[in-house]
Amino acid sequence: TQLLEQSPQFLSIQEGENLTVYCNSSSVFSSLQWYRQEPGEGPVLLVTVVTGGEVKKLKRLTFQFGDARKDSSLHITAAQPGDTGLYLCAGEDLGSGNTGKLIFGQGTTLQVKP
Amino acid sequence: NAGVMQNPRHLVRRRGQEARLRCSPMKGHSHVYWYRQLPEEGLKFMVYLQKENIIDESGMPKERFSAEFPKEGPSILRIQQVVRGDSAAYFCASSLAFRRQGAGEQYFGPGTRLTVT
């Protein structure tokens, strides 16, 4: 069974600090997605990483896919209160018979204090 | 281009009643996934449908739960005889296709928060 483990589970930092969130697995994924979810809302897709070693940037957010495609990281530079939310990584369950269903990590709750 | 729509956003049911959750995918999307998010737990896959077909229901409880995606109209997740343990946020996601880069990404609706009293 494929699992995705995120760390840390909770993170509380001051505005302006940098942070990194990790998403790890013992299984290979064809791609990984990162979502952000705010209270009372659905997950919003931030990025998809596909190629091992790939780095994608979205303003102050940098996403990296591990060379072996088993892990990914999200780095936020100079965090702002608007970055507060639940960050989720997800990957396609390759044991699902190619149905595209996603496995999610348990999420990282980020709080950025002004 | 409207996103994935779900209604109702909040639903309160008494034990034993039925709950019907509706999902309209993004325009042009023919793949619909339902996920459940229990308190303090992550999102878990329930069922995957294409128009008029259930493709994978491996994550859905065998009893009381059913799903459909008719030729016309929204996808429906139906829970019969609800129990307190069904209280959760239910999310629908749609995709254009999968196995093609960029086309298989899933876009989520705002969810339906079901409370069973």
XYZ file of C-alpha atoms in Angstrom:
231
model
C 0.000 0.000 0.000
C 1.352 3.395 -0.955
C 1.554 5.944 1.830
C 2.530 9.587 1.911
C 3.869 11.003 5.142
C 4.116 14.715 5.682
C 6.239 16.531 8.193
C 5.913 18.505 10.247
C 2.219 18.120 11.045
C 2.015 21.577 12.601
C 4.128 24.655 12.080
C 3.708 28.053 13.674
C 6.123 30.763 12.567
C 6.475 34.528 12.443
C 5.923 36.549 9.315
C 9.095 36.792 7.267
C 10.535 33.425 8.250
C 11.322 30.635 5.818
C 9.992 27.101 6.118
C 10.083 23.718 4.428
C 7.407 21.033 4.411
C 8.268 17.465 3.471
C 6.281 14.715 1.801
C 7.877 11.271 1.887
C 7.064 7.785 0.711
C 8.767 4.447 0.267
C 6.923 4.087 -3.041
C 7.545 5.664 -6.421
C 4.938 8.072 -7.729
C 4.482 9.091 -11.349
C 3.699 12.596 -10.136
C 2.912 14.450 -6.952
C 0.546 17.331 -6.417
C 0.558 19.973 -3.716
C -2.699 21.514 -2.540
C -3.559 24.220 -0.047
C -6.790 24.046 1.888
C -8.319 26.833 3.955
C -10.895 26.180 6.693
C -14.313 25.453 5.266
C -13.049 25.205 1.704
C -11.830 22.537 -0.683
C -8.190 21.873 -1.563
C -6.784 24.200 -4.202
C -4.170 22.776 -6.537
C -0.861 24.625 -6.301
C 1.436 22.560 -8.497
C 2.115 19.173 -10.059
C 5.648 17.803 -10.234
C 6.283 15.026 -12.694
C 9.979 14.592 -13.461
C 12.474 13.317 -10.885
C 14.596 16.226 -9.662
C 12.147 18.794 -11.009
C 11.943 22.182 -9.327
C 8.960 24.481 -9.801
C 8.503 27.958 -8.436
C 5.280 29.754 -7.701
C 6.155 33.234 -6.426
C 7.622 32.612 -2.939
C 6.865 28.877 -3.052
C 9.427 26.396 -4.379
C 8.454 22.785 -4.998
C 10.921 19.983 -5.567
C 10.393 16.372 -6.637
C 13.013 13.916 -5.442
C 15.290 12.281 -7.973
C 13.775 8.874 -7.233
C 10.223 10.292 -7.323
C 9.524 9.081 -3.801
C 9.489 12.421 -2.037
C 8.802 16.081 -2.479
C 9.303 19.306 -0.578
C 7.643 22.679 -0.425
C 9.749 25.654 0.619
C 8.186 29.011 1.415
C 10.400 32.081 1.519
C 9.476 35.051 3.683
C 6.174 33.593 4.812
C 3.168 35.895 5.084
C -0.053 35.556 7.101
C -1.858 34.832 3.825
C 0.146 31.606 3.553
C -1.689 30.223 6.583
C -3.530 27.021 5.772
C -3.365 23.263 5.452
C -0.842 22.037 2.894
C -1.476 18.626 1.385
C 0.622 16.483 -0.880
C -1.060 13.851 -3.034
C -0.018 11.217 -5.512
C -1.775 8.844 -7.832
C -2.374 5.426 -6.361
C -0.564 3.216 -8.855
C -2.165 0.127 -7.341
C -5.570 1.411 -8.301
C -5.668 -0.010 -11.787
C -4.879 3.320 -13.401
C -8.014 5.067 -12.231
C -6.220 8.229 -11.189
C -7.455 8.176 -7.609
C -5.247 10.130 -5.248
C -3.560 9.199 -2.001
C -3.139 12.151 0.334
C -0.665 12.870 3.062
C -2.156 13.821 6.405
C -1.285 17.455 5.805
C 0.806 20.188 7.378
C -1.048 22.938 9.191
C 0.851 26.194 8.808
C 0.176 29.269 10.883
C 2.006 32.469 10.032
C 1.738 35.127 12.726
C 1.955 38.797 11.791
C -15.057 29.170 -16.361
C -16.904 27.998 -13.304
C -15.101 25.615 -11.008
C -16.417 22.457 -9.420
C -19.696 23.145 -7.675
C -21.089 21.254 -4.733
C -24.314 21.633 -2.890
C -25.436 21.908 -0.298
C -22.406 23.367 1.466
C -23.770 22.294 4.827
C -26.212 19.497 5.530
C -27.649 18.421 8.857
C -29.387 15.083 9.126
C -30.753 13.060 12.007
C -29.654 9.498 12.452
C -31.535 7.228 10.074
C -32.258 9.895 7.457
C -30.861 10.027 3.958
C -28.228 12.469 2.739
C -27.849 13.466 -0.909
C -24.746 15.359 -1.946
C -24.476 16.876 -5.411
C -21.458 17.712 -7.519
C -21.257 19.496 -10.850
C -17.805 19.057 -12.429
C -15.921 21.746 -14.275
C -17.125 22.368 -17.799
C -15.706 19.762 -20.131
C -14.626 17.409 -17.341
C -16.033 13.913 -17.527
C -14.181 12.306 -14.604
C -15.532 12.724 -11.091
C -13.960 11.586 -7.826
C -15.472 11.691 -4.365
C -13.314 11.966 -1.248
C -14.157 12.096 2.446
C -12.317 14.078 5.082
C -13.033 12.952 8.608
C -12.151 15.196 11.553
C -8.426 14.957 12.296
C -7.873 12.676 9.299
C -6.680 13.214 5.773
C -8.648 13.002 2.588
C -9.636 9.463 1.627
C -10.776 8.314 -1.789
C -14.302 6.931 -1.998
C -15.409 6.478 -5.601
C -14.477 7.360 -9.177
C -17.092 7.793 -11.872
C -17.342 8.679 -15.503
C -20.590 9.525 -17.212
C -23.084 6.729 -16.470
C -20.350 4.434 -15.150
C -18.827 3.637 -11.781
C -15.186 2.908 -12.496
C -13.767 2.349 -9.006
C -15.767 2.227 -5.783
C -13.105 0.517 -3.700
C -13.063 3.298 -1.104
C -16.771 3.402 -0.501
C -18.416 1.518 2.379
C -20.289 -1.503 1.058
C -23.522 -0.607 2.772
C -25.630 2.553 2.790
C -23.407 4.464 0.344
C -24.004 4.791 -3.372
C -22.928 7.124 -6.140
C -24.027 7.958 -9.633
C -23.057 10.273 -12.468
C -25.926 10.325 -14.952
C -25.702 11.359 -18.567
C -27.389 14.619 -17.686
C -27.053 16.428 -14.406
C -24.698 16.365 -11.468
C -23.006 13.471 -9.789
C -24.811 12.349 -6.634
C -23.363 10.745 -3.528
C -26.147 9.171 -1.518
C -25.907 8.009 2.074
C -28.859 6.090 3.422
C -29.719 5.717 7.101
C -26.956 8.041 8.214
C -25.089 7.433 11.462
C -23.008 9.827 13.555
C -19.807 8.351 12.103
C -20.820 9.657 8.674
C -20.285 13.228 9.876
C -17.474 14.558 7.722
C -16.610 16.858 4.855
C -17.286 15.283 1.478
C -15.357 16.632 -1.486
C -15.875 16.129 -5.155
C -13.063 16.569 -7.663
C -13.165 16.543 -11.425
C -10.552 16.062 -14.095
C -10.391 16.360 -17.835
C -8.617 13.028 -18.260
C -5.670 11.305 -16.769
C -2.414 9.728 -17.835
C -1.606 12.838 -19.807
C 0.507 15.464 -18.141
C -1.578 18.379 -17.036
C -4.827 16.785 -18.059
C -5.170 14.404 -15.145
C -5.024 17.007 -12.430
C -7.992 17.008 -10.129
C -9.801 20.176 -9.178
C -11.812 20.156 -5.997
C -15.128 21.660 -5.088
C -15.755 23.525 -1.818
C -17.182 20.426 -0.160
C -20.350 19.485 1.693
C -20.101 19.393 5.461
C -22.440 16.698 6.726
C -23.444 16.708 10.364
C -25.456 13.819 11.734
C -27.273 14.561 14.966
